[in-house]
Short mmCIF file of C-alpha atoms in Angstrom, two decimals:
data_model
loop_
_atom_site.label_atom_id
_atom_site.label_comp_id
_atom_site.label_asym_id
_atom_site.label_seq_id
_atom_site.Cartn_x
_atom_site.Cartn_y
_atom_site.Cartn_z
CA MET B 1 -18.26 -11.48 -33.25
CA ASN B 2 -14.80 -12.84 -34.00
CA ASP B 3 -14.38 -13.96 -30.39
CA MET B 4 -17.65 -15.88 -30.55
CA LYS B 5 -16.49 -17.80 -33.60
CA SER B 6 -13.23 -18.55 -31.87
CA LEU B 7 -15.07 -19.68 -28.73
CA SER B 8 -17.40 -21.86 -30.78
CA LEU B 9 -14.43 -23.41 -32.57
CA ARG B 10 -12.71 -24.10 -29.25
CA ILE B 11 -15.82 -25.69 -27.77
CA CYS B 12 -16.24 -27.88 -30.86
CA LEU B 13 -12.59 -28.93 -30.74
CA ILE B 14 -12.79 -29.75 -27.03
CA ALA B 15 -15.98 -31.78 -27.57
CA SER B 16 -14.48 -33.73 -30.48
CA VAL B 17 -11.28 -34.52 -28.64
CA THR B 18 -13.22 -35.43 -25.48
CA PHE B 19 -15.44 -37.91 -27.35
CA ALA B 20 -12.51 -39.58 -29.10
CA THR B 21 -10.36 -39.72 -25.97
CA SER B 22 -13.24 -41.02 -23.87
CA ALA B 23 -13.85 -43.86 -26.32
CA ALA B 24 -10.15 -44.77 -26.35
CA ILE B 25 -9.84 -44.69 -22.57
CA ILE B 26 -13.04 -46.70 -22.06
CA ARG B 27 -11.68 -49.35 -24.44
CA LEU B 28 -8.31 -49.44 -22.67
CA VAL B 29 -9.90 -49.68 -19.21
CA TRP B 30 -12.32 -52.32 -20.48
CA ALA B 31 -9.34 -54.40 -21.58
CA LEU B 32 -7.94 -54.12 -18.04
CA THR B 33 -10.96 -55.97 -16.65
CA LYS B 34 -9.86 -59.26 -18.24
CA PRO B 35 -7.15 -61.47 -16.74
CA MET B 36 -3.86 -60.89 -18.54
CA PRO B 37 -0.10 -61.08 -18.10
CA VAL B 38 1.63 -58.27 -16.22
CA VAL B 39 3.33 -57.07 -19.40
CA SER B 40 -0.04 -56.51 -21.06
CA LEU B 41 -1.18 -54.57 -18.00
CA VAL B 42 1.88 -52.35 -18.27
CA ILE B 43 1.20 -51.71 -21.96
CA LEU B 44 -2.43 -50.79 -21.32
CA ILE B 45 -1.57 -48.56 -18.37
CA LEU B 46 1.13 -46.74 -20.39
CA LEU B 47 -1.28 -46.24 -23.29
CA THR B 48 -4.02 -44.98 -20.94
CA PHE B 49 -1.68 -42.45 -19.36
CA ALA B 50 -0.43 -41.40 -22.80
CA ALA B 51 -4.01 -40.83 -24.01
CA LEU B 52 -4.84 -38.85 -20.87
CA GLY B 53 -1.65 -36.82 -21.17
CA ILE B 54 -2.26 -35.94 -24.82
CA TYR B 55 -5.87 -35.05 -24.00
CA ALA B 56 -4.75 -32.81 -21.12
CA LEU B 57 -2.25 -31.02 -23.35
CA ILE B 58 -4.81 -30.46 -26.12
CA LEU B 59 -7.34 -29.23 -23.57
CA TYR B 60 -4.79 -26.94 -21.93
CA LEU B 61 -3.73 -25.39 -25.21
CA THR B 62 -7.29 -25.13 -26.55
CA ILE B 63 -8.63 -23.26 -23.54
CA LYS B 64 -5.83 -20.71 -23.53
CA PRO B 65 -3.71 -21.01 -26.68
CA SER B 66 -0.32 -19.44 -26.34
CA LEU B 67 3.04 -20.10 -27.93
CA LYS B 68 4.63 -19.05 -24.65
CA LYS B 69 2.77 -21.85 -22.83
CA LEU B 70 3.59 -24.32 -25.55
CA ILE B 71 7.34 -23.84 -25.09
CA SER B 72 7.21 -23.59 -21.30
CA LEU B 73 9.27 -26.05 -19.28
CA PRO B 74 6.29 -27.84 -17.64
CA VAL B 75 4.67 -28.47 -21.04
CA ALA B 76 7.99 -29.62 -22.53
CA ILE B 77 8.52 -32.06 -19.68
CA SER B 78 4.91 -33.28 -19.82
CA VAL B 79 5.00 -33.88 -23.57
CA THR B 80 8.33 -35.69 -23.24
CA ILE B 81 6.96 -37.96 -20.51
CA VAL B 82 3.74 -38.70 -22.42
CA PHE B 83 5.53 -39.53 -25.68
CA THR B 84 8.15 -41.60 -23.83
CA GLY B 85 5.39 -43.63 -22.17
CA ALA B 86 3.58 -44.13 -25.48
CA LEU B 87 6.78 -45.24 -27.23
CA ALA B 88 7.65 -47.58 -24.35
CA GLY B 89 4.20 -49.17 -24.58
CA ALA B 90 4.48 -49.52 -28.35
CA THR B 91 7.94 -51.07 -28.08
CA ILE B 92 6.84 -53.58 -25.44
CA HIS B 93 3.84 -54.49 -27.58
CA TYR B 94 6.06 -54.93 -30.65
CA ILE B 95 8.53 -57.16 -28.80
CA ARG B 96 5.68 -59.35 -27.56
CA PHE B 97 3.77 -59.36 -30.87
CA VAL B 98 6.47 -60.36 -33.38
CA PRO B 99 7.29 -63.83 -31.95
CA SER B 100 3.69 -64.59 -30.95
CA PRO B 101 1.45 -67.09 -32.73
CA GLU B 102 -1.01 -64.23 -33.37
CA VAL B 103 1.13 -63.15 -36.31
CA ALA B 104 -0.95 -64.57 -39.14
CA SER B 105 1.06 -63.12 -41.98
CA PRO B 106 4.62 -61.92 -42.58
CA LEU B 107 3.01 -58.65 -43.67
CA SER B 108 1.84 -58.17 -40.07
CA VAL B 109 5.46 -58.09 -38.92
CA VAL B 110 6.38 -55.69 -41.73
CA MET B 111 3.50 -53.37 -40.82
CA ALA B 112 4.32 -53.54 -37.10
CA SER B 113 7.99 -52.78 -37.87
CA LEU B 114 7.05 -49.82 -40.05
CA LEU B 115 4.72 -48.46 -37.38
CA LEU B 116 7.39 -48.80 -34.71
CA ALA B 117 9.95 -47.09 -36.95
CA ALA B 118 7.47 -44.28 -37.59
CA GLY B 119 6.83 -43.96 -33.87
CA ILE B 120 10.54 -43.78 -33.07
CA SER B 121 11.25 -41.17 -35.75
CA ALA B 122 8.21 -39.11 -34.70
CA TYR B 123 9.35 -39.35 -31.07
CA LEU B 124 12.81 -38.07 -32.00
CA LEU B 125 11.26 -35.22 -34.02
CA VAL B 126 8.98 -34.25 -31.14
CA LEU B 127 11.90 -34.24 -28.70
CA TRP B 128 14.07 -32.27 -31.08
CA GLY B 129 11.29 -29.73 -31.71
CA ILE B 130 10.45 -29.28 -28.05
CA TRP B 131 13.97 -28.87 -26.83
CA LYS B 132 14.98 -26.74 -29.84
CA ALA B 133 12.08 -24.37 -29.05
CA ARG B 134 13.16 -24.33 -25.38
CA LYS B 135 16.76 -23.58 -26.35
CA THR B 136 15.70 -20.82 -28.74
CA LYS B 137 13.46 -19.31 -26.05
CA GLY B 138 16.43 -18.96 -23.71
CA LYS B 139 18.44 -16.85 -26.18
#
């Protein structure tokens, strides 16, 4: 009975994440259909790959959850690549957004700066956590 509840929970989690990721990817791909500068294409492609990478990791860990898998080298490398791509896309977007005429309010720059700072600090925490877990595993 306990396994059934766990299986039901996993199926529900996979469905929820699939719906949300599908919507995000459809929106990103839809944006690719319009003519745009190369830099915007790079941002959208990085964000699409980041969304797919995060989805793949969640799916992988939901199907067969295991702390051993979570701290494995392939997962550590994959997570690092995905978060690096996402941060690169966010940074490129920030650099293009701040001087653009689309900035309607100084608060937009403040919010964008805060979001980028949050992204950078979260990125550093993720890297530290992943590689700390890997280092601890080796001892």
